[in-house]
Coordinates of C-alpha atoms in Angstrom, one line a residue:
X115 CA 31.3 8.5 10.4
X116 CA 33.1 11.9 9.6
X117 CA 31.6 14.5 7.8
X118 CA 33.5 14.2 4.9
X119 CA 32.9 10.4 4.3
X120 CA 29.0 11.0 4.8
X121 CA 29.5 13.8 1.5
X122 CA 27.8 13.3 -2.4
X123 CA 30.8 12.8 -4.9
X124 CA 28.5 13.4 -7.4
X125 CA 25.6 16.5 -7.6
X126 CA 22.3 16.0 -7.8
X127 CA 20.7 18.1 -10.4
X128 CA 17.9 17.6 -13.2
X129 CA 18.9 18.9 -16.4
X130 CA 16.4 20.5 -18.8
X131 CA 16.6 18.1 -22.0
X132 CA 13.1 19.3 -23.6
X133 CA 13.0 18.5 -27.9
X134 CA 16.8 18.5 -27.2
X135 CA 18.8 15.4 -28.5
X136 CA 19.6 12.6 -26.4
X137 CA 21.8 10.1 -28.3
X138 CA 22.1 6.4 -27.3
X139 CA 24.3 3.8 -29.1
X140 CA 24.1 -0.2 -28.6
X141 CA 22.1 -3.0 -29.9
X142 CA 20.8 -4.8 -26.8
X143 CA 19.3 -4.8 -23.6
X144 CA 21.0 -1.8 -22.0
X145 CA 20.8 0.3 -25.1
X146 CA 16.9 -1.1 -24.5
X147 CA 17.3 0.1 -21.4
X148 CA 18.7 3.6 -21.6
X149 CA 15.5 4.1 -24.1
X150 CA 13.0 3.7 -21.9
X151 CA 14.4 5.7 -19.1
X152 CA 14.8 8.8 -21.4
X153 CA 11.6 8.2 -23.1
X154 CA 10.2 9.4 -19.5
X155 CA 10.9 13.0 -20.5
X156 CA 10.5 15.1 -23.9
X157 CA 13.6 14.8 -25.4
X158 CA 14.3 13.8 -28.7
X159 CA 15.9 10.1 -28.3
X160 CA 18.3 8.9 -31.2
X161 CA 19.5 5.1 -30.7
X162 CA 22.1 3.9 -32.9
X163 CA 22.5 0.5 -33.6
X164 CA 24.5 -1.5 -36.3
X165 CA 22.5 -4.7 -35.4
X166 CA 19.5 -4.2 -32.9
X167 CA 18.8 -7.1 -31.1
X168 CA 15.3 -8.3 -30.4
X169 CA 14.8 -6.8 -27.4
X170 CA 16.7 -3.2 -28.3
X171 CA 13.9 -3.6 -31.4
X172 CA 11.2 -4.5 -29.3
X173 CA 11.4 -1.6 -26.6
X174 CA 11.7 1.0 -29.4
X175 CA 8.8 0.0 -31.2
X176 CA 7.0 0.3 -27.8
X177 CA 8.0 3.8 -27.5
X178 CA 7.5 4.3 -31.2
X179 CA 11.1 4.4 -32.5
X180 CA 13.1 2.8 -34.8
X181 CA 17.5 2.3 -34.5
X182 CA 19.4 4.5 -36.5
X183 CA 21.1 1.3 -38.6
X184 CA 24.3 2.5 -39.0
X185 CA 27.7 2.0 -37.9
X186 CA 29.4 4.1 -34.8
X187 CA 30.5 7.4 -36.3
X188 CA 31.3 11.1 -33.4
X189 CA 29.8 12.6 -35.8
X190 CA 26.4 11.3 -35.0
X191 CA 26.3 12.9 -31.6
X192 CA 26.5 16.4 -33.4
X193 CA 23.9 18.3 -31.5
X194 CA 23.4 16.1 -29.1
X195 CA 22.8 17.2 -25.6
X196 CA 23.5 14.1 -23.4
X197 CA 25.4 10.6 -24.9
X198 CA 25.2 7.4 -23.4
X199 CA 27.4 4.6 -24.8
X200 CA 26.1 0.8 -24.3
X201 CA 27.5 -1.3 -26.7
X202 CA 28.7 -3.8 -24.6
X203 CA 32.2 -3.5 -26.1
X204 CA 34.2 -1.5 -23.4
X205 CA 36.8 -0.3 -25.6
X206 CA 34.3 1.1 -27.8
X207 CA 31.6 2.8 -25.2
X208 CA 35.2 4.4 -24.0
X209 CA 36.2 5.7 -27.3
X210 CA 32.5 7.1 -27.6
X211 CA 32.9 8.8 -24.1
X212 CA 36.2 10.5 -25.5
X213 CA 34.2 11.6 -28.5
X214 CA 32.0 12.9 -26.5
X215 CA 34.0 14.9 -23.8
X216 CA 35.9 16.5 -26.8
X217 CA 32.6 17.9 -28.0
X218 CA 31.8 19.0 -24.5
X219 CA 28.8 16.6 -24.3
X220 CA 28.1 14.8 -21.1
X221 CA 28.7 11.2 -21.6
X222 CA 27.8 8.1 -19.6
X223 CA 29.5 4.7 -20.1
X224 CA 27.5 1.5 -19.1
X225 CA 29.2 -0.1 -16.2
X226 CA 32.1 1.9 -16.4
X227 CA 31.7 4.8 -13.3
X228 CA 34.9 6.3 -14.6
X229 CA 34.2 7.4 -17.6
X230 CA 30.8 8.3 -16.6
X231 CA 30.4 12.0 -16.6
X232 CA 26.6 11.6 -14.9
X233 CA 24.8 8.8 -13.0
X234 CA 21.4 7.5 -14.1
X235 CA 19.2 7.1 -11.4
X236 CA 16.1 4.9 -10.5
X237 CA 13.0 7.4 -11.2
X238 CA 10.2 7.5 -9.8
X239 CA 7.8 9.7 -12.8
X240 CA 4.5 11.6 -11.6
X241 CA 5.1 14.7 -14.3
X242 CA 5.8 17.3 -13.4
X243 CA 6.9 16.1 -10.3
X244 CA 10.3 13.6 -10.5
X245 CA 11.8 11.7 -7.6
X246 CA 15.6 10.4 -8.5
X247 CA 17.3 7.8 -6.3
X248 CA 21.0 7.2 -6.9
X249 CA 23.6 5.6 -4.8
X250 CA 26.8 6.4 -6.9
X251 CA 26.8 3.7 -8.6
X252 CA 27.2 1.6 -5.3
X253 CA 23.8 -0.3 -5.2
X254 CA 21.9 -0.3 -8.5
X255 CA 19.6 -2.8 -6.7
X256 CA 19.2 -1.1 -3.6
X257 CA 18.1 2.0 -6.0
X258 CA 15.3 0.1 -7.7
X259 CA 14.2 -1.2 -4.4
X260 CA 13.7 2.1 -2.5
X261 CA 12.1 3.8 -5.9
X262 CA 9.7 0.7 -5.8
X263 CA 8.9 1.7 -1.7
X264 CA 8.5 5.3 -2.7
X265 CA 6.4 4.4 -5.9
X266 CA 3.9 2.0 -3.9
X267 CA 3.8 5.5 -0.9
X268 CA 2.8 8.5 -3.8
X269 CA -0.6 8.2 -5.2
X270 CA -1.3 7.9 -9.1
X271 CA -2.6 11.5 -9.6
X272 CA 0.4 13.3 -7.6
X273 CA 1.4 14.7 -11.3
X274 CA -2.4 15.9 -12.2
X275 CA -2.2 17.4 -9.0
X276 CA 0.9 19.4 -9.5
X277 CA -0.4 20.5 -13.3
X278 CA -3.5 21.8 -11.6
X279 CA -1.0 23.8 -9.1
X280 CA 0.4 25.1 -11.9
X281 CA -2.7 26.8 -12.9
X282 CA -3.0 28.3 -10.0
X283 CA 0.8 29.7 -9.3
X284 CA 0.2 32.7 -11.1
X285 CA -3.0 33.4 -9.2
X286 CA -1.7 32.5 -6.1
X287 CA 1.5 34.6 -6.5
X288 CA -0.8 38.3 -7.4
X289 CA -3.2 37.7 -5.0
X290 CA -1.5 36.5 -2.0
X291 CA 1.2 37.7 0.2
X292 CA 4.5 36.0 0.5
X293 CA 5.2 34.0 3.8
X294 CA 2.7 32.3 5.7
X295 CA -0.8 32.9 3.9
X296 CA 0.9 31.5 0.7
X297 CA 2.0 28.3 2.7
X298 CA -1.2 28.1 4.4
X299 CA -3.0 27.7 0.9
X300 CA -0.4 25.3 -0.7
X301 CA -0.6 22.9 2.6
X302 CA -4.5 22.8 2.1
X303 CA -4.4 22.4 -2.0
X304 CA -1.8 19.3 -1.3
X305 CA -3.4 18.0 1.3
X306 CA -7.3 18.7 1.5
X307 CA -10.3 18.3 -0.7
X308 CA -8.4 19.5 -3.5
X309 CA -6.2 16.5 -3.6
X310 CA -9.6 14.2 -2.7
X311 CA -11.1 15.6 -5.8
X312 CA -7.9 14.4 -7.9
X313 CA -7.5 11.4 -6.3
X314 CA -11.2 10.4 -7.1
X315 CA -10.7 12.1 -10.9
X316 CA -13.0 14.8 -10.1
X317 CA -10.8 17.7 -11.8
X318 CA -13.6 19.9 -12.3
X319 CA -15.0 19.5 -8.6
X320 CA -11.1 20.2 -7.9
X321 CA -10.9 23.5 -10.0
X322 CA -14.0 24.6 -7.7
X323 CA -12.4 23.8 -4.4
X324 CA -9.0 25.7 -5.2
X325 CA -10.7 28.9 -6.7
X326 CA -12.7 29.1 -3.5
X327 CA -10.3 28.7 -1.2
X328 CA -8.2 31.5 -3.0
X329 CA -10.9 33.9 -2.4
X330 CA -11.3 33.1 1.2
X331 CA -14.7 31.9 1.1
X332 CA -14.4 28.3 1.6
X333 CA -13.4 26.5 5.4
X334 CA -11.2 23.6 5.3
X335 CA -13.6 20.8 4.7
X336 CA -12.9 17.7 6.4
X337 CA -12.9 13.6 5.0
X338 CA -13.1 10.4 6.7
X339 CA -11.9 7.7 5.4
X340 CA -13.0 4.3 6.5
X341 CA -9.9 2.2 6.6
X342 CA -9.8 -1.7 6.5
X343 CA -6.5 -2.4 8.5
X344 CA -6.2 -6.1 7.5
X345 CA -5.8 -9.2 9.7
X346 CA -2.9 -7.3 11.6
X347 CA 0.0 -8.3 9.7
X348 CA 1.9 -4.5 9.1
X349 CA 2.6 -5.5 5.2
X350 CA -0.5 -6.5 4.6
X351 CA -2.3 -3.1 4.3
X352 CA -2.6 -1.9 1.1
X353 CA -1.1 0.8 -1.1
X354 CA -4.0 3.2 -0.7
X355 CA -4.6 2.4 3.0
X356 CA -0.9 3.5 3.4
X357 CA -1.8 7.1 1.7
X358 CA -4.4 7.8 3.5
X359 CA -2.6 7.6 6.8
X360 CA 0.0 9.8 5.8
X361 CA -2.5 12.4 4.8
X362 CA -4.8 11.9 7.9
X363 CA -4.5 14.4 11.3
X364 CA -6.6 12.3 13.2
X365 CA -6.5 8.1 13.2
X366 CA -9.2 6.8 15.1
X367 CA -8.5 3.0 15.9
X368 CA -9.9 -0.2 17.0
X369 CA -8.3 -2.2 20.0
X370 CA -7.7 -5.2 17.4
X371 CA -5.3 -3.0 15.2
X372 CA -2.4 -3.8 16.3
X373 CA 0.4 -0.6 17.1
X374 CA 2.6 -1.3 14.6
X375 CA -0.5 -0.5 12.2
X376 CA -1.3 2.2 13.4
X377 CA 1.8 3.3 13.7
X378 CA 2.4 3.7 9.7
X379 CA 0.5 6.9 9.9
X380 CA 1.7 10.1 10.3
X381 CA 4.0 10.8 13.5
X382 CA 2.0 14.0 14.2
X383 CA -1.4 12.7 13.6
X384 CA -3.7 13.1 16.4
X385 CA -4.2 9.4 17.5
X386 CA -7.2 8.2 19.6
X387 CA -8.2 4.6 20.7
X388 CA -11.7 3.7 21.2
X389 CA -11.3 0.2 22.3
X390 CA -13.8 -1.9 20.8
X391 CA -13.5 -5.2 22.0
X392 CA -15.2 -7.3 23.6
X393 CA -15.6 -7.4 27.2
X394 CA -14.3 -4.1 27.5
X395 CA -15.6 -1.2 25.1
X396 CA -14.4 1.9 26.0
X397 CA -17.0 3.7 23.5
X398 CA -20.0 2.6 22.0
X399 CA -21.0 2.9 18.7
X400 CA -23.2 6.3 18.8
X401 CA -20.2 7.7 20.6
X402 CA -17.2 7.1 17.8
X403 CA -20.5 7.7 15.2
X404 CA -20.0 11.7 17.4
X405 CA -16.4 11.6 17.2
X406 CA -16.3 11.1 13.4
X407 CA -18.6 13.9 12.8
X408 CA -16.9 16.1 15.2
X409 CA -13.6 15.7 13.4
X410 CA -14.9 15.7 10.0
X411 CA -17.3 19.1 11.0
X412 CA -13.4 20.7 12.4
X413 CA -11.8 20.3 9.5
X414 CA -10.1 17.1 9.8
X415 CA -8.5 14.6 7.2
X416 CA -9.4 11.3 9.5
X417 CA -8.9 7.8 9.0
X418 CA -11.4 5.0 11.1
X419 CA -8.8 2.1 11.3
X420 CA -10.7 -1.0 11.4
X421 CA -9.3 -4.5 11.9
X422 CA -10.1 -6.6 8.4
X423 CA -12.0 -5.2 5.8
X424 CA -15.0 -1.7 7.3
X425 CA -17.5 -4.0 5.5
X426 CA -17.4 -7.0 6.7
X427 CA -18.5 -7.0 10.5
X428 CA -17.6 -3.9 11.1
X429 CA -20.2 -1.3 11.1
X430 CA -19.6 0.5 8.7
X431 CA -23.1 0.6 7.6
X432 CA -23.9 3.3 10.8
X433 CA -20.3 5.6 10.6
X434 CA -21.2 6.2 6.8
X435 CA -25.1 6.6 7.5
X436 CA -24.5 9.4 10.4
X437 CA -21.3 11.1 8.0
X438 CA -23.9 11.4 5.3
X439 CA -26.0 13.2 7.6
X440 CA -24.1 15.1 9.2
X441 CA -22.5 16.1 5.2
X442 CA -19.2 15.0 6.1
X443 CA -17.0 13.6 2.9
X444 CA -16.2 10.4 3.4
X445 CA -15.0 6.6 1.1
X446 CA -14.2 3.4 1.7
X447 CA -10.8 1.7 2.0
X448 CA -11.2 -1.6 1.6
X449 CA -8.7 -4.2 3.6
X450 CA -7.9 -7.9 3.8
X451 CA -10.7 -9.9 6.0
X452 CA -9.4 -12.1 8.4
X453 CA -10.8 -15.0 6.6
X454 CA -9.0 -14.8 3.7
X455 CA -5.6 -14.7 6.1
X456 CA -6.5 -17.7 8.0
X457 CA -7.1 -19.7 4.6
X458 CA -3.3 -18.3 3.6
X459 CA -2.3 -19.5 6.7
X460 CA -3.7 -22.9 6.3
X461 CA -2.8 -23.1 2.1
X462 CA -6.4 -23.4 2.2
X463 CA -8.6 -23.3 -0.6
X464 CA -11.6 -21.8 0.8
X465 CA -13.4 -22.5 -3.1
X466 CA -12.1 -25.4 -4.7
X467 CA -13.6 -27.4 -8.2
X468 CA -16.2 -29.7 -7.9
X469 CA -15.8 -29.6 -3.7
X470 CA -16.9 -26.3 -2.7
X471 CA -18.3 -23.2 -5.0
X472 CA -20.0 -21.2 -2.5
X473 CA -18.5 -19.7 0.6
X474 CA -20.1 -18.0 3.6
X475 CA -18.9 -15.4 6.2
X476 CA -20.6 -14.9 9.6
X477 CA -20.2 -14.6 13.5
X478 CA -20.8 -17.6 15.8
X479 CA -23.2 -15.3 17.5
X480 CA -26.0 -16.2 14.5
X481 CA -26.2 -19.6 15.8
X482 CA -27.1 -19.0 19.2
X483 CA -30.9 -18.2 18.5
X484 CA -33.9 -20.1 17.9
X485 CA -33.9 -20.0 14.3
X486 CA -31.3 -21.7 12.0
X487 CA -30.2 -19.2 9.6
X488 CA -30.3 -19.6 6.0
X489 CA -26.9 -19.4 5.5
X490 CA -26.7 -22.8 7.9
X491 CA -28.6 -24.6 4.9
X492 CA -25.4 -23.6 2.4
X493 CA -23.0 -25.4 4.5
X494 CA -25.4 -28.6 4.3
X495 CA -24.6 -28.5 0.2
X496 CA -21.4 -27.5 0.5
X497 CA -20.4 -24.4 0.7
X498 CA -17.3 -23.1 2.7
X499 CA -18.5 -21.6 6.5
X500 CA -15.9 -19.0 7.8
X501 CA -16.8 -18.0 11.2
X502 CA -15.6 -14.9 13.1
X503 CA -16.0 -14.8 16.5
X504 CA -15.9 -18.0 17.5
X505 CA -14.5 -19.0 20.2
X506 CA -17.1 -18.4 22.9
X507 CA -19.8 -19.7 21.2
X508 CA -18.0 -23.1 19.7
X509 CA -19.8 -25.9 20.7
X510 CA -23.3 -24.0 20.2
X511 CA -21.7 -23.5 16.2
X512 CA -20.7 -27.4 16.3
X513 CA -24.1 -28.9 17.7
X514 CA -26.5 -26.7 15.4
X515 CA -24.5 -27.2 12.4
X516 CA -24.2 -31.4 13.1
X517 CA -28.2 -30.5 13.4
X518 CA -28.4 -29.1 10.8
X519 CA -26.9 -31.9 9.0
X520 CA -23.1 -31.8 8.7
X521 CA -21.3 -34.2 9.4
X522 CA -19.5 -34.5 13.2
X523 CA -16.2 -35.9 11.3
X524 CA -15.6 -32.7 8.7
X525 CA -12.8 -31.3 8.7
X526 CA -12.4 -28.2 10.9
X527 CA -9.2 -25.4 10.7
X528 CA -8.9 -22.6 13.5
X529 CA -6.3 -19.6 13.3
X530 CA -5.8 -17.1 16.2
X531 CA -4.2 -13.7 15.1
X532 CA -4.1 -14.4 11.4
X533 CA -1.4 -13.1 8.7
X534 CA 0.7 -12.0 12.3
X535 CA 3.8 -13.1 13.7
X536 CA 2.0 -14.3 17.4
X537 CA -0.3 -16.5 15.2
X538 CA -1.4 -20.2 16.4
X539 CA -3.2 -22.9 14.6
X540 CA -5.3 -25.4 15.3
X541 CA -7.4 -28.5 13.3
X542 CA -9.9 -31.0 13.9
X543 CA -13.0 -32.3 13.2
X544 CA -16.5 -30.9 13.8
X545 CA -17.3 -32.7 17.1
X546 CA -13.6 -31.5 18.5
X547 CA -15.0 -27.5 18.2
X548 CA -16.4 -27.1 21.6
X549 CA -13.1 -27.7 22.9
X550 CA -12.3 -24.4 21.7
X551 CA -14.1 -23.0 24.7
X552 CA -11.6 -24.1 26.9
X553 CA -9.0 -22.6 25.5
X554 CA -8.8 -19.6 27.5
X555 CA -4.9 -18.6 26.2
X556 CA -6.7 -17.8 22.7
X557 CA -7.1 -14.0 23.7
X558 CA -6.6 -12.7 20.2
X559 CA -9.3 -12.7 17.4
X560 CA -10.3 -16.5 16.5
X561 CA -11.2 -17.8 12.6
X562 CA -13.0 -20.7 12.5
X563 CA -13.6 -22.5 8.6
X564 CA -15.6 -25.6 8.1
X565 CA -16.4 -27.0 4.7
X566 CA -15.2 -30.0 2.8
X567 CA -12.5 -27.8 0.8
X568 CA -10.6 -27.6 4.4
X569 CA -9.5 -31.1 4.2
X570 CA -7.1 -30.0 1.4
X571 CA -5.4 -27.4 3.8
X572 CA -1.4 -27.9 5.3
X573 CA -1.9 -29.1 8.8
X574 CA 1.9 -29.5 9.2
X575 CA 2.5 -26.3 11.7
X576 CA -1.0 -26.7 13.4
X577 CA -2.5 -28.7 16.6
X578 CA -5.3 -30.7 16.8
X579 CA -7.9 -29.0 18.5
X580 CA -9.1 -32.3 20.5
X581 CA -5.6 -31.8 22.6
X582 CA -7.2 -27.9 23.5
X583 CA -8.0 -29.0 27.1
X584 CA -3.8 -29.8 27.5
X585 CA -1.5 -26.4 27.6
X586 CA 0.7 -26.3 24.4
X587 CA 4.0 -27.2 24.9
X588 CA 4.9 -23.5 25.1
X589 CA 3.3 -22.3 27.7
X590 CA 3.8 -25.5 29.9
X591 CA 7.7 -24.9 29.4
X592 CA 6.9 -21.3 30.8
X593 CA 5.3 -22.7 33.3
X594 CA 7.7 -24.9 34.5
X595 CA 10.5 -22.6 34.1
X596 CA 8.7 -19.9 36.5
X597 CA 7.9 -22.6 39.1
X598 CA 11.8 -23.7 39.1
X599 CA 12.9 -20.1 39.6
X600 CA 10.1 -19.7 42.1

């Protein structure tokens, strides 16, 4: 592509439009429309309409307005500093646009580019701060879908934190120099404690931070934030867990995060694996509790990426008990457990009416002791058992559970790798489970839920777990293919 075809044909600019008039004329949906974009801003927004339609009416007594009821007439957009003409009758929005142009007012004509002197674009609104996304014209659609992307990646309180900079410019500007120390400060108000202490709505704790690290006083402080990561599935991480990795230096990840997780955070952000899985931890638990506190005592915005949801099996409870000892800022980031993936991945209810009300998550590891746990007693009444961990421990979970009373024909679903792409299913009944320990392929993280309310799950894309001792079809085709070229 040459340069020339990769230039704008129209200028980006923002136009100051404050109490100023800004006159609309239509009676329907795009008139509607035009409204609420402009009622983003301050200006003064006259809409008229000869007959406002139901939804023109509706969206102006939302923004508290009411249609100018008259006819079309230039001399309504006397004073006016920006026109746009959606009537829906193309003749007239272009006669409106001439009116316009002869009274040097820029005019915009719905779904007419040529007689458009400016583009509307899809906005994204944090005030003061304004993010416009325009394609010419050539993909509305694609507009509204890449303002959606951007408005899902910039937190709530971006435009409380800009008003607060705002306070401070002044300050900032007599007391210091231009160039690097003045950089220096606004990188560490955007992206330090300050912006925690918006984030969390503590403007006053916020105000504190800024005026100390204006006179000097105050070190960078660091923050941990303890990061569910989901089942693995990449889309699957939430909004907040997304923002957090942008802002971190430091991600500090589990081996069952996959790298296309982890590799949503920042591309400069110090990245270091400490392997927890079984079989083969690299770093036990006092050491990453160390590691935490060492970043967070440097300075350091880090994010502990942990597979699933930090609370739920994931020790959580002893990186937030040594951070609060050591006085290092920290909050949780809640994320998807893997048991809620595996029931999407079944369609499974894992509560359903007048079957199952209750519903229980644990490890296989808590039925290999002497003493049934209480939780065992739940699935006897009917509760929903999701079991993480499984696969090892299998037939020990089926025989103390039939013990325990449950049935050996309830129904049983099994998901390797949940929510991700590499998933695989499996089903069966109670007395099928132990053949789960043969299946020594399963080398990602295995969900295991029992309960009556499984029965009701889609077994169309999964195998029965009683066929486990047989390779899948898959990996016998593999096989075979490698002993033919062999």
């Amino acid at each position: 592509m040459s340069t020339r075809n990769a230039q704008l044909t129209t200028f980006p600019a923002f136009m100051r439009i404050d109490t100023r008039k800004v006159a609309i004329f239509g009676n329907g949906a795009e008139a509607a429309a035009k409204a609420r974009l402009v009622a983003n801003t301050s200006a003064e927004i006259s809409v008229y309409a000869d007959a406002p339609e139901a939804e023109l009416n509706d969206s102006l007594s939302r923004l508290g307005l009411a249609p100018v009821l008259e006819t079309y007439a230039a001399a309504q957009m006397d004073g006016a500093t920006l026109v746009f003409a959606a009537t829906g009758d193309a003749a007239l929005d272009r006669r409106i646009v001439a009116d316009a142009r002869a009274r040097r007012i820029p005019a915009n004509a719905v779904d007419q580019p040529e007689f458009c002197d400016f583009l509307t674009p899809a906005l994204v609104n944090r005030a003061p701060v304004a993010i416009a996304i325009g394609t010419e014209g050539a993909g509305p659609v694609l507009a509204q879908m890449i303002r959606a992307r951007i408005d899902q990646m910039l937190s709530p309180s971006l435009g409380t934190l800009a008003r607060l900079a705002q306070d401070y410019r002044v300050a900032v500007d007599r007391l210091l120099p231009r160039g690097v120390a003045r950089r220096v400060f606004w990188r560490r108000f955007f992206e330090a404690d300050v912006a925690t202490h918006v984030d969390n709505g503590e403007l006053s704790l916020a105000r504190r931070a800024a005026t100390r690290m204006l006179r000097g006083r105050a070190p960078v402080p660091g923050h941990v934030w303890l990061v569910g990561a989901g089942p693995g599935a990449e889309d699957l991480l939430t909004l907040r867990a997304q923002r957090a990795m942008m802002e971190a230096d430091a991600i500090v990840y589990d081996a069952l995060v996959p790298e296309d997780v982890v590799a949503l955070g920042r591309r400069d952000a110090e990245r270091i694996s400490v392997g927890k899985r079984k079989g083969c931890h690299s770093k036990s638990q006092a050491d990453i509790n160390q590691l935490l506190v060492r970043l967070g005592n440097e300075g350091k915005r880090v994010v502990r990426l942990k597979s699933g949801d930090p609370l739920v099996f994931g020790r959580a409870g002893e990186e937030m008990a040594a951070l609060r000892d050591a006085g290092v800022s920290f909050e949780i980031v809640p994320g998807i457990t893997s048991a809620l993936a595996a029931a999407a991945d079944f369609e499974l209810p894992l509560t359903l009416r007048g079957v199952a009300s209750s519903l229980v998550f644990t490890t296989g590891h808590d039925l290999t002791g002497a003493a049934l746990p209480d939780w065992a007693r739940l699935a006897v009444s009917g509760a929903t058992l999701c079991v993480y961990m499984g696969r090892t421990v299998a037939a020990s979970v089926a025989t103390r559970l039939i013990e325990a009373g449950l049935p050996a024909d309830m129904t049983v679903a099994i998901v390797e790798n949940a929510s991700r792409g590499d998933r695989r299913l499996f089903h069966g009944t109670l007395a099928d489970l132990p053949a789960l320990e043969h299946r020594s392929e399963l080398s990602g993280p295995v969900m295991v839920v029992i309960g009556d309310a499984v029965a009701g799950a889609n077994f169309d894309h999964s195998t029965p777990i009683a066929d486990g001792q047989r390779e899948p079809a898959d990996v016998a085709q593999t096989r075979s293919t490698r002993t033919q070229a062999a």
